[in-house]
Amino acid sequence: MSITDITHWISGTPDPGEGERRQEVYNPATGEVSGSLHLGDERDLQKTLEAARAAADSWSEASLSRRMAVLFKFRELVHSHTQELAAIITAEHGKVLSDAAGEVGRGLEVVEFACALPQTLKGEYTEQISSGIDVFSFRQPLGVVAGITPFNFPAMVPLWMAPLAIATGNAFVLKPSERDPSASLLLAELWKEAGLPDGVFQVLHGDKEIVNGLLTHELVDAISFVGSTPIARHVYETGTRHGKRVQALGGAKNHAVVMPDADLDLAADHLSAAAFGSAGERCMAVSVAVAVGDAAEQLVAKVGERARSITVGEGTQDGVEMGPLITPASQDRVRRLVTEAEQDGAAVVVDGRDLVVTGHEEGFFVGPTVLDRVTEAMSAYEEEIFGPVLAVVRVDTLEDAISLINANPYGNGTAIFTGSGHSARTFQSRVTVGMIGVNVPVPVPAAQHSFGGWKDSLFGDHHIYGPDGVRFYTRGKVVTQRWPAQNDESGASLNFPSNG
Ligand code: NAD
């Protein structure tokens, strides 16, 4: 198998950079090395940021209609390259092709929202707030924005950030995950083909050396980060200490509550899709089912049945529903947490630990796994498993379910399956979680709204994309103006200005 040389994208062109370090990129379905990634160093960082700074200065002056022409063209190009992007994602991430195309589709929604920026960005104007005085407010770009993204959505998460950062007039530097970096380069090519000036969208690969460089560099004005909680916390603390605006989205432990009055077949269908889709490597995956009262017995049986029927294999093959995990380390983590849960008294209802996919013996696979009678004290409950494992916790009442969720340090997404509007309303009002589904297991907001968790799932004041995205990538200005007549003699006084 040939090994692709994966370069940075600096000033509108592929660039191997000066950094001498490399990292191998794998096809997780086969375990083979597919790429050799250039990791940037401080010289590459400096070069990229200087290009971004220069590009930001002129791009911020481009009219909204010129920026929108690029955005509309980019939308068409991403749309027409969906299958190509999906193939790149599947080859490096492992998720099935239809799921990869789905993430491109969700990213496109943000591009479409950004295409409406002239409407969204309209300012406010108050005429004659005082005699002869008008006040108006508007928002301007920040300058250079860096986006640091995780492996699990190599196209969608960059598309949560870049379209709005660019539409609002900033230059954007993407530091993609080093595990599946290639989708970012096709996105870079499409931005260029759409007419975006060189330097407005750049890709700089690297590991913590580049991340820490971005967090502290004087040419960076803001950071959007998505990844695990410990790194999100580090990014937020370091970036803000260096005077940058930061939004840092972290990890998750998403609970879905199943009430006894729920349609249990519908709940089991949705729970297994939400737990095992993309091998559980979604920040909005349901990893804990909270079975209330006598919902538990039937729910566990139904989810177990569905888990056993899932076809696991290489994501490019027809009929495959679930692919491998991203690395052997992920495989080890998931197996370890299942084993520890079993040792601590959980029942392993469906066991994916020893799954071998014929013809892909070296792939990083773990099969769908269902754990029952999981408790809060178990490591499988405390840690983010980030694999195809659904842990069932049994509780007596809705109150108990809400207490469990609210005691959890994460607060990304949650859901309730119920036939009762009152239970749903109580739940949505009381849970300390940012995104809530009612009979919807994965409540990722549409692009007209913003995405964000609470507690350890998000550090910062702004959620990502949607209206909060526009606010994050811009800052406000308010103008108070008077245009007196030439012979105006109303004069000025030393008193504090008052309206009249
Ligand atoms: P990660 O935190 O390991 O990596 C994210 C980014 O941080 C990568 O670009 C990586 O290069 C960089 N990074 C890693 N270690 C670093 C360090 N020590 N110092 C500085 N930078 C570092 O996350 P991941 O494994 O790529 O992605 C999975 C995680 O992301 C999960 O925890 C998942 O829940 C989370 N996630 C959250 C959301 C959300 O919206 N809240 C969305 C997707 C993924």
Coordinates of C-alpha atoms and ligand atoms in Angstrom, one line a residue:
M1 CA 0.0 0.0 0.0
S2 CA 1.4 3.4 -0.9
I3 CA 1.9 6.0 1.8
T4 CA 0.6 9.5 1.2
D5 CA 2.7 12.5 2.1
I6 CA 0.3 14.8 4.1
T7 CA 1.4 18.4 4.0
H8 CA 0.2 21.7 5.5
W9 CA -1.7 24.2 3.5
I10 CA -0.1 27.6 3.8
S11 CA -0.8 30.7 1.8
G12 CA -3.0 28.8 -0.6
T13 CA -0.7 26.0 -1.4
P14 CA 0.4 22.6 -0.1
D15 CA 3.6 23.1 2.0
P16 CA 5.7 20.4 3.8
G17 CA 6.9 23.1 6.2
E18 CA 10.2 23.2 8.0
G19 CA 9.4 20.9 10.9
E20 CA 11.2 17.6 10.8
R21 CA 8.9 15.5 12.9
R22 CA 6.4 13.1 11.2
Q23 CA 3.4 11.1 12.4
E24 CA 2.0 8.0 10.8
V25 CA -1.7 8.0 9.8
Y26 CA -3.5 4.6 9.8
N27 CA -6.4 3.0 8.1
P28 CA -8.1 1.7 11.3
A29 CA -10.0 -1.0 9.5
T30 CA -6.8 -2.7 8.3
G31 CA -4.3 -1.5 10.8
E32 CA -2.1 -0.4 7.9
V33 CA -0.2 2.9 7.7
S34 CA -1.7 5.0 5.0
G35 CA -0.1 8.4 5.4
S36 CA 2.9 10.3 6.7
L37 CA 1.9 13.6 8.3
H38 CA 4.2 16.5 8.5
L39 CA 4.1 18.0 12.0
G40 CA 4.8 21.7 12.1
D41 CA 7.3 23.5 14.3
E42 CA 7.6 27.1 15.4
R43 CA 8.9 28.3 12.1
D44 CA 5.8 26.9 10.3
L45 CA 3.6 28.4 13.0
Q46 CA 5.2 31.8 12.5
K47 CA 4.9 31.6 8.7
T48 CA 1.3 30.5 8.8
L49 CA 0.3 33.2 11.3
E50 CA 2.0 36.0 9.4
A51 CA 0.2 34.9 6.3
A52 CA -3.1 34.8 8.2
R53 CA -2.5 38.3 9.7
A54 CA -1.9 39.8 6.3
A55 CA -4.9 38.0 4.8
A56 CA -7.2 39.0 7.7
D57 CA -6.4 42.7 7.1
S58 CA -7.6 42.6 3.5
W59 CA -10.4 40.0 3.9
S60 CA -12.0 42.0 6.7
E61 CA -12.3 44.9 4.2
A62 CA -14.0 42.7 1.5
S63 CA -17.7 43.6 1.1
L64 CA -20.2 41.2 2.5
S65 CA -21.5 40.5 -1.0
R66 CA -18.0 39.5 -2.1
R67 CA -17.6 37.3 1.0
M68 CA -21.0 35.7 0.3
A69 CA -20.1 35.0 -3.3
V70 CA -17.2 32.8 -2.0
L71 CA -19.5 31.2 0.6
F72 CA -22.2 30.3 -1.9
K73 CA -19.6 28.8 -4.3
F74 CA -17.9 26.9 -1.4
R75 CA -21.3 25.5 -0.5
E76 CA -21.8 24.1 -4.0
L77 CA -18.3 22.7 -4.1
V78 CA -18.6 20.9 -0.7
H79 CA -21.9 19.5 -1.8
S80 CA -20.6 18.2 -5.1
H81 CA -17.5 16.7 -3.3
T82 CA -19.5 15.0 -0.5
Q83 CA -18.6 11.5 -1.7
E84 CA -14.9 12.3 -2.1
L85 CA -14.8 13.8 1.3
A86 CA -16.6 10.8 2.8
A87 CA -14.1 8.4 1.2
I88 CA -11.2 10.3 2.7
I89 CA -12.9 10.4 6.1
T90 CA -13.7 6.6 6.1
A91 CA -10.2 5.7 5.0
E92 CA -8.6 7.5 8.0
H93 CA -11.4 7.5 10.6
G94 CA -13.1 4.2 9.8
K95 CA -16.8 5.3 10.1
V96 CA -19.0 3.9 7.4
L97 CA -19.3 5.9 4.1
S98 CA -23.0 6.9 4.6
D99 CA -22.1 8.2 8.1
A100 CA -19.1 10.1 6.7
A101 CA -21.4 11.7 4.1
G102 CA -23.8 12.5 6.9
E103 CA -21.2 14.5 8.8
V104 CA -20.4 16.5 5.6
G105 CA -24.1 17.2 5.3
R106 CA -24.3 18.5 8.9
G107 CA -21.3 20.7 8.2
L108 CA -22.9 22.0 5.0
E109 CA -25.8 23.3 7.1
V110 CA -23.4 25.6 8.9
V111 CA -22.1 26.8 5.5
E112 CA -25.7 27.6 4.5
F113 CA -26.3 29.5 7.7
A114 CA -23.1 31.5 7.0
C115 CA -24.5 32.3 3.5
A116 CA -27.3 34.2 5.3
L117 CA -24.8 36.4 7.2
P118 CA -25.9 39.8 5.6
Q119 CA -29.2 39.2 7.3
T120 CA -27.8 37.7 10.6
L121 CA -25.2 40.4 11.0
K122 CA -27.5 43.4 10.5
G123 CA -26.8 45.9 13.3
E124 CA -29.2 48.0 15.4
Y125 CA -30.0 51.7 15.0
T126 CA -31.8 54.1 17.3
E127 CA -32.7 57.4 15.7
Q128 CA -33.0 60.5 17.9
I129 CA -32.1 58.8 21.2
S130 CA -31.4 62.3 22.4
S131 CA -31.9 65.6 20.6
G132 CA -30.0 65.4 17.3
I133 CA -28.3 62.2 18.4
D134 CA -28.5 58.7 16.9
V135 CA -26.9 55.5 18.2
F136 CA -26.0 52.5 16.2
S137 CA -24.2 49.2 16.9
F138 CA -22.5 46.8 14.6
R139 CA -20.0 43.9 14.8
Q140 CA -16.5 43.6 13.3
P141 CA -14.2 40.6 12.8
L142 CA -11.6 39.7 15.4
G143 CA -8.6 39.1 13.1
V144 CA -6.9 35.7 13.2
V145 CA -8.9 32.7 14.6
A146 CA -7.4 29.3 15.2
G147 CA -9.6 26.1 15.1
I148 CA -8.3 23.0 16.9
T149 CA -10.3 20.0 16.1
P150 CA -10.8 16.3 17.2
F151 CA -10.5 13.1 15.2
N152 CA -14.1 12.1 15.4
F153 CA -15.6 14.6 12.9
P154 CA -12.7 15.5 10.6
A155 CA -15.0 17.5 8.2
M156 CA -18.0 18.5 10.3
V157 CA -16.2 20.1 13.3
P158 CA -13.9 22.3 11.1
L159 CA -17.1 23.2 9.2
W160 CA -18.7 24.2 12.5
M161 CA -16.1 26.9 12.8
A162 CA -14.5 28.0 9.5
P163 CA -17.5 29.1 7.5
L164 CA -18.7 31.6 10.2
A165 CA -15.2 32.7 11.1
I166 CA -14.5 33.5 7.4
A167 CA -17.9 34.9 6.5
T168 CA -17.5 37.4 9.4
G169 CA -14.2 38.6 7.9
N170 CA -11.6 36.7 9.9
A171 CA -8.6 34.6 8.7
F172 CA -8.9 31.0 10.0
V173 CA -6.0 28.6 10.8
L174 CA -7.1 25.0 11.2
K175 CA -5.1 22.6 13.3
P176 CA -6.8 19.3 12.6
S177 CA -6.5 16.1 14.5
E178 CA -3.3 14.3 13.6
R179 CA -5.2 11.0 13.4
D180 CA -7.3 11.8 10.3
P181 CA -5.9 15.0 8.8
S182 CA -6.6 14.6 5.1
A183 CA -10.2 15.9 4.9
S184 CA -8.9 19.3 5.9
L185 CA -6.7 19.5 2.8
L186 CA -9.6 18.8 0.4
L187 CA -11.6 21.5 2.3
A188 CA -8.6 23.9 1.7
E189 CA -8.6 23.2 -2.0
L190 CA -12.4 23.8 -2.2
W191 CA -12.0 27.1 -0.4
K192 CA -9.4 28.1 -2.9
E193 CA -11.5 27.0 -5.9
A194 CA -14.4 29.0 -4.4
G195 CA -12.3 32.1 -4.8
L196 CA -11.2 32.6 -1.2
P197 CA -8.0 34.7 -1.1
D198 CA -4.8 32.8 -0.1
G199 CA -4.1 32.9 3.6
V200 CA -7.7 33.3 4.7
F201 CA -8.1 29.5 5.3
Q202 CA -4.9 27.6 6.2
V203 CA -4.1 24.2 7.6
L204 CA -1.3 23.7 10.0
H205 CA -0.7 20.1 11.2
G206 CA 0.8 19.3 14.5
D207 CA 0.5 18.0 18.0
K208 CA 0.6 19.7 21.4
E209 CA 3.6 21.8 20.3
I210 CA 1.6 23.6 17.6
V211 CA -1.5 23.8 19.8
N212 CA 0.5 25.4 22.6
G213 CA 2.1 27.7 20.1
L214 CA -1.3 28.9 18.9
L215 CA -2.6 29.4 22.4
T216 CA 0.2 31.8 23.3
H217 CA 1.1 33.5 20.0
E218 CA 0.5 37.2 19.8
L219 CA -0.9 37.0 16.3
V220 CA -3.8 34.8 17.3
D221 CA -6.9 36.6 18.5
A222 CA -9.3 33.8 19.2
I223 CA -9.4 30.0 19.6
S224 CA -12.2 27.6 18.9
F225 CA -11.4 24.2 20.3
V226 CA -13.3 20.9 20.2
G227 CA -11.9 17.8 21.9
S228 CA -11.6 16.0 25.2
T229 CA -12.2 17.7 28.6
P230 CA -8.7 17.8 30.0
I231 CA -7.4 19.4 26.8
A232 CA -10.4 21.7 26.5
R233 CA -9.7 23.0 30.0
H234 CA -6.0 23.5 29.2
V235 CA -6.8 25.3 26.0
Y236 CA -9.3 27.6 27.8
E237 CA -7.0 28.4 30.7
T238 CA -3.9 29.0 28.6
G239 CA -5.6 30.8 25.8
T240 CA -7.5 33.2 28.0
R241 CA -4.4 33.8 30.2
H242 CA -2.8 35.0 27.0
G243 CA -5.6 37.4 26.2
K244 CA -7.4 35.4 23.6
R245 CA -11.1 34.8 23.3
V246 CA -11.6 31.1 23.7
Q247 CA -14.5 28.6 23.3
A248 CA -13.4 25.1 24.3
L249 CA -15.9 22.2 23.9
G250 CA -15.0 19.1 25.8
G251 CA -16.0 15.5 26.3
A252 CA -19.3 14.0 27.2
K253 CA -21.3 11.3 29.0
N254 CA -24.7 11.5 27.5
H255 CA -27.6 9.9 29.4
A256 CA -30.9 8.9 27.8
V257 CA -33.7 8.4 30.2
V258 CA -36.3 5.8 29.3
M259 CA -39.6 6.1 31.2
P260 CA -41.9 3.2 31.7
D261 CA -44.6 5.0 29.5
A262 CA -42.2 5.3 26.6
D263 CA -42.6 3.3 23.3
L264 CA -39.8 0.8 24.2
D265 CA -39.3 -0.4 20.7
L266 CA -38.8 3.1 19.4
A267 CA -36.5 3.8 22.4
A268 CA -34.4 0.6 21.8
D269 CA -34.1 1.4 18.1
H270 CA -32.9 5.0 18.8
L271 CA -30.7 4.0 21.7
S272 CA -28.8 1.4 19.7
A273 CA -28.3 3.8 16.8
A274 CA -27.1 6.5 19.2
A275 CA -24.8 4.2 21.1
F276 CA -23.3 2.2 18.3
G277 CA -23.4 4.6 15.3
S278 CA -19.8 5.6 14.4
A279 CA -18.7 3.0 16.9
G280 CA -19.8 5.3 19.7
E281 CA -17.1 7.9 18.8
R282 CA -19.5 10.8 18.7
C283 CA -19.5 13.5 21.4
M284 CA -23.3 13.2 21.3
A285 CA -23.4 9.4 21.4
V286 CA -25.7 8.0 24.1
S287 CA -23.4 6.1 26.4
V288 CA -25.7 5.7 29.4
A289 CA -29.3 4.5 29.3
V290 CA -31.2 5.4 32.5
A291 CA -34.0 2.9 32.8
V292 CA -36.7 4.1 35.1
G293 CA -38.9 1.7 37.1
D294 CA -40.0 -1.4 35.2
A295 CA -38.8 -0.1 31.8
A296 CA -35.4 -1.9 32.5
E297 CA -36.1 -5.6 31.8
Q298 CA -37.7 -5.1 28.4
L299 CA -35.4 -2.3 27.4
V300 CA -32.2 -4.3 28.1
A301 CA -33.7 -7.3 26.1
K302 CA -34.6 -5.1 23.2
V303 CA -31.4 -3.2 23.0
G304 CA -29.4 -6.4 23.4
E305 CA -31.3 -7.9 20.4
R306 CA -30.5 -4.9 18.3
A307 CA -26.8 -4.8 19.3
R308 CA -26.3 -8.4 18.4
S309 CA -27.7 -7.8 14.9
I310 CA -25.3 -4.9 13.9
T311 CA -22.9 -5.7 11.1
V312 CA -19.3 -4.6 11.9
G313 CA -16.6 -4.2 9.3
E314 CA -14.7 -1.9 7.0
G315 CA -16.7 1.2 6.4
T316 CA -16.4 1.1 2.6
Q317 CA -18.2 -2.3 2.3
D318 CA -21.9 -2.6 1.5
G319 CA -24.1 -3.6 4.4
V320 CA -21.6 -2.7 7.1
E321 CA -23.2 -0.5 9.8
M322 CA -20.3 0.1 12.2
G323 CA -16.6 0.5 11.6
P324 CA -13.5 0.2 13.8
L325 CA -12.2 2.4 16.6
I326 CA -9.6 5.0 15.8
T327 CA -6.5 3.5 17.4
P328 CA -5.3 0.3 19.2
A329 CA -5.2 2.5 22.4
S330 CA -8.9 3.2 22.0
Q331 CA -9.6 -0.5 21.5
D332 CA -7.6 -1.3 24.7
R333 CA -9.4 1.4 26.7
V334 CA -12.9 0.2 25.7
R335 CA -12.0 -3.4 26.5
R336 CA -10.5 -2.5 29.8
L337 CA -13.6 -0.5 30.9
V338 CA -15.9 -3.3 30.0
T339 CA -13.7 -5.8 32.0
E340 CA -13.6 -3.5 35.0
A341 CA -17.4 -3.1 34.9
E342 CA -17.8 -6.8 34.8
Q343 CA -15.4 -7.3 37.7
D344 CA -17.3 -4.7 39.7
G345 CA -20.6 -6.5 39.2
A346 CA -22.2 -5.2 36.0
A347 CA -23.8 -7.8 33.7
V348 CA -22.2 -8.0 30.2
V349 CA -25.4 -8.6 28.2
V350 CA -23.7 -8.3 24.8
D351 CA -19.9 -8.6 24.7
G352 CA -18.0 -7.0 21.8
R353 CA -14.5 -7.3 23.4
D354 CA -13.3 -10.3 21.3
L355 CA -14.8 -9.5 18.0
V356 CA -12.7 -10.4 15.0
V357 CA -13.6 -9.2 11.6
T358 CA -12.6 -11.8 9.1
G359 CA -10.1 -10.5 6.6
H360 CA -9.5 -7.5 8.9
E361 CA -7.7 -9.2 11.8
E362 CA -5.4 -6.3 12.3
G363 CA -8.2 -3.7 12.3
F364 CA -9.0 -1.8 15.6
F365 CA -12.5 -3.3 16.1
V366 CA -14.6 -3.8 19.2
G367 CA -18.2 -5.0 18.7
P368 CA -21.3 -3.5 20.1
T369 CA -21.5 -4.1 23.9
V370 CA -24.3 -3.7 26.4
L371 CA -23.7 -3.5 30.1
D372 CA -26.6 -3.8 32.6
R373 CA -26.8 -2.8 36.3
V374 CA -24.0 -0.3 35.9
T375 CA -23.5 2.0 39.0
E376 CA -22.0 5.4 39.4
A377 CA -19.0 4.0 41.2
M378 CA -17.8 2.0 38.2
S379 CA -15.0 3.3 35.9
A380 CA -17.3 2.5 32.9
Y381 CA -19.7 5.1 34.3
E382 CA -17.1 7.6 35.4
E383 CA -14.9 7.7 32.3
E384 CA -15.8 8.7 28.8
I385 CA -15.7 5.3 27.1
F386 CA -15.9 6.7 23.5
G387 CA -16.6 3.4 22.1
P388 CA -19.6 1.2 21.2
V389 CA -20.7 0.5 24.7
L390 CA -24.2 1.2 26.2
A391 CA -24.2 1.2 30.0
V392 CA -27.7 0.7 31.5
V393 CA -28.2 2.2 34.9
R394 CA -31.5 1.3 36.7
V395 CA -33.3 3.9 38.8
D396 CA -36.7 4.0 40.5
T397 CA -38.1 7.4 39.5
L398 CA -37.6 10.4 37.1
E399 CA -36.4 12.4 40.1
D400 CA -33.6 9.8 40.6
A401 CA -32.7 10.0 36.8
I402 CA -32.5 13.8 37.0
S403 CA -30.3 13.7 40.1
L404 CA -28.0 11.2 38.5
I405 CA -27.6 13.4 35.4
N406 CA -27.1 16.5 37.4
A407 CA -24.4 15.0 39.6
N408 CA -22.4 14.0 36.5
P409 CA -19.5 16.4 35.7
Y410 CA -20.4 16.4 32.0
G411 CA -23.4 18.2 30.5
N412 CA -23.2 17.9 26.7
G413 CA -26.4 16.2 25.6
T414 CA -29.2 14.2 27.1
A415 CA -32.6 12.7 26.1
I416 CA -35.8 11.5 27.5
F417 CA -38.1 8.8 26.0
T418 CA -41.6 9.2 27.3
G419 CA -45.2 9.4 26.4
S420 CA -45.8 12.1 29.0
G421 CA -45.5 15.8 28.1
H422 CA -45.3 16.6 31.9
S423 CA -42.3 14.3 32.4
A424 CA -40.6 15.7 29.3
R425 CA -41.2 19.3 30.5
T426 CA -40.0 18.6 34.0
F427 CA -36.9 16.9 32.6
Q428 CA -36.0 19.7 30.1
S429 CA -36.5 22.3 32.8
R430 CA -34.4 20.7 35.5
V431 CA -31.4 18.9 33.9
T432 CA -28.1 20.7 33.9
V433 CA -27.2 19.8 30.4
G434 CA -26.9 22.1 27.3
M435 CA -28.7 20.1 24.6
I436 CA -31.8 18.0 25.3
G437 CA -33.8 15.6 23.2
V438 CA -37.4 14.6 23.8
N439 CA -37.9 11.3 22.0
V440 CA -34.8 12.4 20.0
P441 CA -31.7 10.6 21.1
V442 CA -28.9 12.7 19.5
P443 CA -30.2 16.3 19.9
V444 CA -27.5 18.1 17.8
P445 CA -29.1 21.5 17.1
A446 CA -29.8 22.5 13.5
A447 CA -27.4 25.2 12.3
Q448 CA -29.9 28.1 13.0
H449 CA -29.3 27.3 16.7
S450 CA -26.0 27.0 18.5
F451 CA -24.3 23.8 19.8
G452 CA -22.9 23.6 23.3
G453 CA -22.8 21.7 26.5
W454 CA -22.7 22.7 30.2
K455 CA -20.3 22.0 33.0
D456 CA -17.1 20.1 31.9
S457 CA -18.4 19.8 28.4
L458 CA -17.7 23.5 27.5
F459 CA -15.4 26.1 28.8
G460 CA -16.2 29.7 27.7
D461 CA -19.3 31.9 27.2
H462 CA -20.2 31.0 23.7
H463 CA -21.7 27.9 22.2
I464 CA -20.5 27.0 18.7
Y465 CA -22.0 27.8 15.3
G466 CA -25.5 29.4 14.9
P467 CA -26.1 32.9 16.4
D468 CA -23.4 32.3 19.1
G469 CA -20.9 31.5 16.4
V470 CA -21.5 34.9 14.8
R471 CA -21.1 36.6 18.2
F472 CA -17.9 34.6 19.0
Y473 CA -16.1 35.6 15.8
T474 CA -17.0 39.3 16.0
R475 CA -16.9 42.1 18.5
G476 CA -19.4 44.9 19.0
K477 CA -19.0 48.6 18.4
V478 CA -21.5 51.2 19.3
V479 CA -21.5 54.7 17.7
T480 CA -23.2 57.7 19.2
Q481 CA -23.3 60.5 16.6
R482 CA -24.4 64.1 16.3
W483 CA -24.4 66.0 13.0
P484 CA -25.2 69.6 14.2
A485 CA -26.3 72.2 11.7
Q486 CA -23.5 74.6 10.8
N487 CA -24.9 77.4 12.9
D488 CA -25.9 75.2 15.9
E489 CA -25.2 77.1 19.1
S490 CA -26.5 74.6 21.6
G491 CA -23.0 74.4 23.1
A492 CA -21.4 72.0 25.5
S493 CA -21.4 71.9 29.3
L494 CA -19.1 70.4 31.9
N495 CA -22.0 68.4 33.3
F496 CA -22.2 64.7 32.7
P497 CA -23.9 64.3 29.3
S498 CA -27.6 63.5 29.8
N499 CA -30.2 62.7 27.2
G500 CA -32.8 65.4 26.5
Ligands
NAD1 P1 -8.2 15.3 22.0 O1 -8.6 16.2 23.1 O2 -7.3 14.2 22.2 O3 -7.7 16.1 20.7 C1 -8.3 17.3 20.3 C2 -7.3 18.2 19.7 O4 -6.4 18.6 20.7 C3 -6.4 17.6 18.6 O5 -6.3 18.5 17.5 C4 -5.1 17.2 19.3 O6 -4.0 17.4 18.4 C5 -5.0 18.3 20.4 N1 -4.3 17.8 21.5 C6 -4.3 16.5 22.0 N2 -3.5 16.4 23.1 C7 -3.1 17.6 23.4 C8 -2.3 18.2 24.4 N3 -1.8 17.4 25.4 N4 -2.0 19.5 24.4 C9 -2.5 20.3 23.4 N5 -3.3 19.8 22.4 C10 -3.6 18.5 22.4 O7 -9.6 14.7 21.4 P2 -9.8 13.5 20.4 O8 -9.5 12.2 21.0 O9 -9.3 13.9 19.1 O10 -11.4 13.6 20.2 C11 -12.3 12.9 21.0 C12 -12.8 13.8 22.2 O11 -13.4 15.0 21.7 C13 -13.9 13.2 23.0 O12 -13.6 13.5 24.4 C14 -15.1 13.8 22.5 O13 -16.2 13.8 23.5 C15 -14.7 15.2 22.3 N6 -15.6 15.9 21.3 C16 -16.4 16.8 21.8 C17 -17.3 17.5 21.0 C18 -18.2 18.5 21.5 O14 -18.9 19.1 20.7 N7 -18.3 18.8 22.8 C19 -17.3 17.2 19.6 C20 -16.4 16.2 19.1 C21 -15.6 15.5 20.0

